[in-house]
Amino acid sequence: MSGRYRFVIAALLFFAGTINYMDRAAIGLLAPFMQSDLGIDAAQMGIVFSTFFMGYALFSFVGGYFSDRSGPRKTYAVAGAAWSIFCGLTGVVTGFWQLLIVRVLFGFAEGPMASTTNRTCSSWFPKSEAARAVGVTFSGQTLGSAIAAPLVIGAYAAFGWRAAFLALTVLGLIWAVLWMVFAADTPEESRHTSAAEVAYIRAGQPAAPKAPADGGVPLMACIKRPSVLALGAALFGINYTLYIFISWMPTYLHDVMGVDMKQMAVAAMLPWIGGFVGYIGGGWLADIVYRRSADKLAARKMFIVTPMLIVCVCLVALLFVSGVGQAVALLSVALLTMTLATQAVWASVSEVVPFYRVGGAGGFIHFLANLSGVLSPAITGFVVQYLGGYNAAFLLAAVIGVVAALVVVGFVKQPRAETPGLQGGAVARG
């Protein structure tokens, strides 16, 4: 037996994603009611959505750096406690400018989540389990978005929108305490892992998980590689659509599809269940293909490009829907395939940079990706308000997705040279 404690770490990461995306989805679900209460129009609400990502994008890079330097245990605990507090403060704002400031700070605090999760998975799982580990842990995000709909709307119906944000704060603080108690930066540092499990994990990882004495490949050299930049472009294209869904999907269903409050809990939940299925099943399938493929990077690329193109087809198809059922079905397929692509991007990071740079490089990729969050909600709000409504917004997202997929095809390549310190001849200039 190799031991099973790595799955406890995966469970903690899963619940972190669940709580995080409940926190994040809450404002999108409550936006129609907050706009009315606070006197905010669609264009202003789009700016509020986007200001979150100004802080989020910057600190996704900073968080990845600190997950390499200080370890994911401390980095994640501080981030989890901080984002929970700022989520609660969202429930006490009284106007546009207060909401804007709180959401920027909320974004700062949430920034380290994805890169720190990926860094933890890289430490705790062999590469043959990488996509499954990322899929399972990231699936908590889509589950959080799914269960946020009935829970947040239920809390709103019973106590008002302010109480919903305050309740989410308590969940986040509880998780931060559990993480500090049960998590460790590496399997070797945990008192719960057996020698057999540590050996099993390390046997499936690079021979030198820590930087060599001379510092190894500099972080700046890693993040300038075309392959790293292309993975950032891929995640930018994926997240551009994802953040439309997080920020605007409930309002789209309410304003365009005529979904009322009673229907919203189900209509807004089903697409995220599709995303949950994509994370769980996609990671399993991707790892099977990865193990059986002679070209490991090509196997990862296939699971990035193909799902991205399917998402674009769904976005275009939304222009022609005639009912709520059709719209929800297309949104569900889009999120299912979107999550396939997302986990393939994260699993590809360890293929193109040294193991000891996964956190920093992943943070930089996440920074590039979340520039879409700065742009997507605000552009969508502007397009909805002034330039043709949701059809134009969906079409723009589809074009961005196609371009991002082509960048992956053209620039994520097999290694052309090797550099000391790279695992197994990983990419040196690709």
Short mmCIF file of N, CA, C and O in Angstrom, two decimals, residues 149-226:
data_model
loop_
_atom_site.label_atom_id
_atom_site.label_comp_id
_atom_site.label_asym_id
_atom_site.label_seq_id
_atom_site.Cartn_x
_atom_site.Cartn_y
_atom_site.Cartn_z
N ALA A 149 -25.91 28.64 -5.62
CA ALA A 149 -27.20 29.13 -6.12
C ALA A 149 -28.33 28.89 -5.11
O ALA A 149 -28.97 29.84 -4.67
N PRO A 150 -28.60 27.62 -4.71
CA PRO A 150 -29.69 27.43 -3.75
C PRO A 150 -29.38 27.99 -2.37
O PRO A 150 -30.27 28.55 -1.70
N LEU A 151 -28.12 27.87 -1.91
CA LEU A 151 -27.80 28.33 -0.56
C LEU A 151 -27.84 29.85 -0.44
O LEU A 151 -28.42 30.39 0.51
N VAL A 152 -27.20 30.53 -1.39
CA VAL A 152 -27.14 31.99 -1.32
C VAL A 152 -28.52 32.60 -1.55
O VAL A 152 -28.93 33.52 -0.84
N ILE A 153 -29.25 32.07 -2.53
CA ILE A 153 -30.58 32.60 -2.79
C ILE A 153 -31.52 32.29 -1.62
O ILE A 153 -32.37 33.11 -1.25
N GLY A 154 -31.33 31.11 -1.00
CA GLY A 154 -32.12 30.79 0.19
C GLY A 154 -31.84 31.74 1.33
O GLY A 154 -32.76 32.20 2.02
N ALA A 155 -30.54 32.05 1.53
CA ALA A 155 -30.17 33.00 2.58
C ALA A 155 -30.72 34.38 2.28
O ALA A 155 -31.19 35.09 3.18
N TYR A 156 -30.69 34.77 1.01
CA TYR A 156 -31.25 36.06 0.61
C TYR A 156 -32.75 36.12 0.90
O TYR A 156 -33.25 37.11 1.45
N ALA A 157 -33.45 35.04 0.54
CA ALA A 157 -34.90 35.02 0.74
C ALA A 157 -35.26 35.11 2.21
O ALA A 157 -36.25 35.74 2.59
N ALA A 158 -34.42 34.49 3.06
CA ALA A 158 -34.74 34.45 4.49
C ALA A 158 -34.23 35.69 5.25
O ALA A 158 -34.92 36.20 6.14
N PHE A 159 -33.03 36.17 4.89
CA PHE A 159 -32.39 37.20 5.72
C PHE A 159 -31.91 38.43 4.95
O PHE A 159 -31.44 39.39 5.56
N GLY A 160 -31.95 38.40 3.61
CA GLY A 160 -31.44 39.50 2.82
C GLY A 160 -30.04 39.22 2.30
O GLY A 160 -29.35 38.32 2.78
N TRP A 161 -29.61 40.00 1.31
CA TRP A 161 -28.34 39.70 0.65
C TRP A 161 -27.13 39.93 1.54
O TRP A 161 -26.11 39.26 1.39
N ARG A 162 -27.22 40.82 2.51
CA ARG A 162 -26.07 41.09 3.37
C ARG A 162 -25.72 39.89 4.25
O ARG A 162 -24.54 39.54 4.43
N ALA A 163 -26.73 39.22 4.76
CA ALA A 163 -26.49 38.07 5.64
C ALA A 163 -25.82 36.93 4.89
O ALA A 163 -25.03 36.16 5.48
N ALA A 164 -26.09 36.78 3.60
CA ALA A 164 -25.49 35.70 2.81
C ALA A 164 -23.96 35.84 2.79
O ALA A 164 -23.24 34.85 2.95
N PHE A 165 -23.45 37.05 2.61
CA PHE A 165 -22.01 37.25 2.60
C PHE A 165 -21.40 36.98 3.97
O PHE A 165 -20.31 36.40 4.09
N LEU A 166 -22.07 37.39 5.02
CA LEU A 166 -21.53 37.19 6.37
C LEU A 166 -21.46 35.71 6.73
O LEU A 166 -20.50 35.26 7.37
N ALA A 167 -22.43 34.92 6.30
CA ALA A 167 -22.42 33.49 6.59
C ALA A 167 -21.25 32.79 5.92
O ALA A 167 -20.63 31.88 6.49
N LEU A 168 -20.90 33.22 4.72
CA LEU A 168 -19.79 32.61 4.00
C LEU A 168 -18.45 32.87 4.69
O LEU A 168 -17.52 32.07 4.59
N THR A 169 -18.35 33.99 5.40
CA THR A 169 -17.13 34.30 6.13
C THR A 169 -16.81 33.23 7.16
O THR A 169 -15.65 32.80 7.31
N VAL A 170 -17.81 32.77 7.88
CA VAL A 170 -17.62 31.76 8.93
C VAL A 170 -17.07 30.47 8.33
O VAL A 170 -16.13 29.86 8.86
N LEU A 171 -17.63 30.03 7.20
CA LEU A 171 -17.15 28.80 6.56
C LEU A 171 -15.68 28.91 6.19
O LEU A 171 -14.90 27.97 6.40
N GLY A 172 -15.28 30.03 5.63
CA GLY A 172 -13.90 30.21 5.22
C GLY A 172 -12.92 30.20 6.38
O GLY A 172 -11.83 29.61 6.28
N LEU A 173 -13.28 30.82 7.47
CA LEU A 173 -12.38 30.85 8.63
C LEU A 173 -12.22 29.46 9.26
O LEU A 173 -11.13 29.08 9.70
N ILE A 174 -13.29 28.69 9.27
CA ILE A 174 -13.20 27.31 9.77
C ILE A 174 -12.24 26.50 8.90
O ILE A 174 -11.39 25.76 9.40
N TRP A 175 -12.36 26.65 7.58
CA TRP A 175 -11.45 25.92 6.69
C TRP A 175 -10.00 26.31 6.94
O TRP A 175 -9.11 25.43 6.96
N ALA A 176 -9.70 27.59 7.11
CA ALA A 176 -8.32 28.03 7.31
C ALA A 176 -7.69 27.37 8.53
O ALA A 176 -6.51 26.99 8.52
N VAL A 177 -8.48 27.21 9.59
CA VAL A 177 -7.98 26.54 10.80
C VAL A 177 -7.69 25.07 10.51
O VAL A 177 -6.63 24.53 10.89
N LEU A 178 -8.60 24.39 9.83
CA LEU A 178 -8.41 22.97 9.50
C LEU A 178 -7.18 22.77 8.61
O LEU A 178 -6.43 21.80 8.77
N TRP A 179 -6.97 23.67 7.68
CA TRP A 179 -5.82 23.58 6.80
C TRP A 179 -4.52 23.67 7.59
O TRP A 179 -3.58 22.89 7.36
N MET A 180 -4.42 24.60 8.52
CA MET A 180 -3.21 24.73 9.32
C MET A 180 -2.97 23.50 10.19
O MET A 180 -1.82 23.11 10.43
N VAL A 181 -4.03 22.87 10.64
CA VAL A 181 -3.89 21.70 11.52
C VAL A 181 -3.46 20.46 10.74
O VAL A 181 -2.58 19.70 11.19
N PHE A 182 -4.04 20.24 9.56
CA PHE A 182 -3.86 18.95 8.88
C PHE A 182 -2.94 18.98 7.66
O PHE A 182 -2.52 17.92 7.19
N ALA A 183 -2.62 20.15 7.13
CA ALA A 183 -1.82 20.21 5.91
C ALA A 183 -0.33 20.32 6.22
O ALA A 183 0.07 20.66 7.33
N ALA A 184 0.48 20.02 5.22
CA ALA A 184 1.93 20.19 5.28
C ALA A 184 2.42 20.56 3.89
O ALA A 184 1.75 20.25 2.88
N ASP A 185 3.57 21.20 3.81
CA ASP A 185 4.09 21.62 2.52
C ASP A 185 4.45 20.44 1.63
O ASP A 185 4.24 20.47 0.42
N THR A 186 4.99 19.40 2.22
CA THR A 186 5.41 18.22 1.47
C THR A 186 5.02 16.96 2.24
O THR A 186 4.78 17.01 3.46
N PRO A 187 4.95 15.81 1.57
CA PRO A 187 4.65 14.55 2.28
C PRO A 187 5.66 14.24 3.38
O PRO A 187 5.29 13.70 4.42
N GLU A 188 6.93 14.58 3.15
CA GLU A 188 7.97 14.31 4.14
C GLU A 188 7.74 15.08 5.44
O GLU A 188 8.16 14.63 6.52
N GLU A 189 7.10 16.24 5.36
CA GLU A 189 6.91 17.08 6.54
C GLU A 189 5.65 16.73 7.32
O GLU A 189 5.42 17.30 8.39
N SER A 190 4.84 15.85 6.80
CA SER A 190 3.59 15.48 7.48
C SER A 190 3.80 14.24 8.35
O SER A 190 4.40 13.26 7.92
N ARG A 191 3.28 14.30 9.56
CA ARG A 191 3.37 13.14 10.44
C ARG A 191 2.38 12.04 10.07
O ARG A 191 2.42 10.95 10.63
N HIS A 192 1.50 12.33 9.13
CA HIS A 192 0.46 11.38 8.76
C HIS A 192 0.82 10.49 7.58
O HIS A 192 0.13 9.52 7.30
N THR A 193 1.90 10.83 6.85
CA THR A 193 2.27 10.03 5.68
C THR A 193 3.22 8.92 6.07
O THR A 193 4.12 9.10 6.89
N SER A 194 3.04 7.77 5.45
CA SER A 194 3.93 6.63 5.68
C SER A 194 5.14 6.73 4.76
O SER A 194 5.12 7.45 3.75
N ALA A 195 6.19 5.99 5.10
CA ALA A 195 7.38 5.95 4.25
C ALA A 195 7.04 5.41 2.87
O ALA A 195 7.59 5.85 1.85
N ALA A 196 6.12 4.45 2.84
CA ALA A 196 5.73 3.85 1.56
C ALA A 196 5.02 4.87 0.67
O ALA A 196 5.24 4.92 -0.55
N GLU A 197 4.17 5.72 1.27
CA GLU A 197 3.47 6.72 0.47
C GLU A 197 4.44 7.77 -0.05
O GLU A 197 4.35 8.18 -1.22
N VAL A 198 5.38 8.20 0.79
CA VAL A 198 6.38 9.18 0.35
C VAL A 198 7.19 8.61 -0.81
O VAL A 198 7.41 9.29 -1.82
N ALA A 199 7.58 7.34 -0.69
CA ALA A 199 8.36 6.71 -1.75
C ALA A 199 7.56 6.60 -3.04
O ALA A 199 8.09 6.83 -4.14
N TYR A 200 6.28 6.27 -2.92
CA TYR A 200 5.42 6.16 -4.11
C TYR A 200 5.27 7.50 -4.81
O TYR A 200 5.35 7.59 -6.04
N ILE A 201 5.06 8.56 -4.03
CA ILE A 201 4.91 9.90 -4.61
C ILE A 201 6.19 10.33 -5.30
O ILE A 201 6.19 10.78 -6.45
N ARG A 202 7.31 10.17 -4.61
CA ARG A 202 8.58 10.64 -5.16
C ARG A 202 9.04 9.82 -6.36
O ARG A 202 9.70 10.33 -7.26
N ALA A 203 8.66 8.55 -6.41
CA ALA A 203 9.03 7.72 -7.56
C ALA A 203 8.38 8.21 -8.84
O ALA A 203 8.91 7.98 -9.94
N GLY A 204 7.26 8.89 -8.72
CA GLY A 204 6.56 9.40 -9.89
C GLY A 204 6.78 10.86 -10.15
O GLY A 204 6.03 11.50 -10.89
N GLN A 205 7.83 11.42 -9.53
CA GLN A 205 8.12 12.85 -9.69
C GLN A 205 9.55 13.05 -10.16
O GLN A 205 10.33 12.10 -10.23
N PRO A 206 9.93 14.28 -10.52
CA PRO A 206 11.31 14.55 -10.92
C PRO A 206 12.30 14.15 -9.84
O PRO A 206 11.98 14.15 -8.65
N ALA A 207 13.50 13.83 -10.27
CA ALA A 207 14.51 13.36 -9.32
C ALA A 207 14.96 14.46 -8.37
O ALA A 207 15.41 14.19 -7.27
N ALA A 208 14.85 15.72 -8.80
CA ALA A 208 15.33 16.83 -7.98
C ALA A 208 14.21 17.84 -7.78
O ALA A 208 14.11 18.84 -8.49
N PRO A 209 13.31 17.61 -6.80
CA PRO A 209 12.18 18.51 -6.63
C PRO A 209 12.54 19.88 -6.09
O PRO A 209 11.74 20.79 -6.17
N LYS A 210 13.74 20.03 -5.52
CA LYS A 210 14.17 21.33 -5.01
C LYS A 210 15.21 21.93 -5.93
O LYS A 210 15.90 21.24 -6.67
N ALA A 211 15.32 23.24 -5.86
CA ALA A 211 16.30 23.93 -6.71
C ALA A 211 17.71 23.49 -6.34
O ALA A 211 18.01 23.28 -5.17
N PRO A 212 18.61 23.36 -7.32
CA PRO A 212 20.00 23.03 -7.02
C PRO A 212 20.68 24.15 -6.27
O PRO A 212 20.16 25.25 -6.14
N ALA A 213 21.89 23.85 -5.79
CA ALA A 213 22.60 24.81 -4.95
C ALA A 213 22.85 26.14 -5.65
O ALA A 213 22.88 27.20 -5.02
N ASP A 214 23.02 26.11 -6.97
CA ASP A 214 23.28 27.35 -7.70
C ASP A 214 22.01 28.11 -8.05
O ASP A 214 22.06 29.13 -8.75
N GLY A 215 20.87 27.64 -7.55
CA GLY A 215 19.61 28.31 -7.81
C GLY A 215 18.85 27.78 -9.00
O GLY A 215 17.66 28.05 -9.16
N GLY A 216 19.54 27.03 -9.87
CA GLY A 216 18.86 26.43 -11.00
C GLY A 216 18.41 27.44 -12.03
O GLY A 216 18.97 28.54 -12.16
N VAL A 217 17.39 27.09 -12.78
CA VAL A 217 16.88 27.95 -13.83
C VAL A 217 16.14 29.13 -13.19
O VAL A 217 15.22 28.93 -12.40
N PRO A 218 16.50 30.37 -13.51
CA PRO A 218 15.82 31.52 -12.90
C PRO A 218 14.33 31.56 -13.26
O PRO A 218 13.94 31.14 -14.36
N LEU A 219 13.54 32.09 -12.34
CA LEU A 219 12.10 32.18 -12.59
C LEU A 219 11.81 33.02 -13.82
O LEU A 219 10.95 32.65 -14.64
N MET A 220 12.52 34.13 -14.00
CA MET A 220 12.26 34.99 -15.15
C MET A 220 12.54 34.26 -16.47
O MET A 220 11.84 34.46 -17.46
N ALA A 221 13.56 33.39 -16.46
CA ALA A 221 13.83 32.62 -17.68
C ALA A 221 12.70 31.66 -17.98
O ALA A 221 12.36 31.41 -19.14
N CYS A 222 12.08 31.12 -16.93
CA CYS A 222 10.96 30.18 -17.12
C CYS A 222 9.74 30.88 -17.69
O CYS A 222 9.11 30.40 -18.62
N ILE A 223 9.41 32.03 -17.10
CA ILE A 223 8.14 32.65 -17.48
C ILE A 223 8.21 33.35 -18.84
O ILE A 223 7.17 33.69 -19.40
N LYS A 224 9.41 33.51 -19.40
CA LYS A 224 9.54 34.09 -20.74
C LYS A 224 9.46 33.04 -21.84
O LYS A 224 9.46 33.40 -23.02
N ARG A 225 9.40 31.78 -21.48
CA ARG A 225 9.33 30.74 -22.51
C ARG A 225 8.02 30.83 -23.29
O ARG A 225 6.96 31.03 -22.72
N PRO A 226 8.07 30.63 -24.60
CA PRO A 226 6.83 30.65 -25.40
C PRO A 226 5.78 29.67 -24.91
O PRO A 226 4.58 29.98 -24.94
#
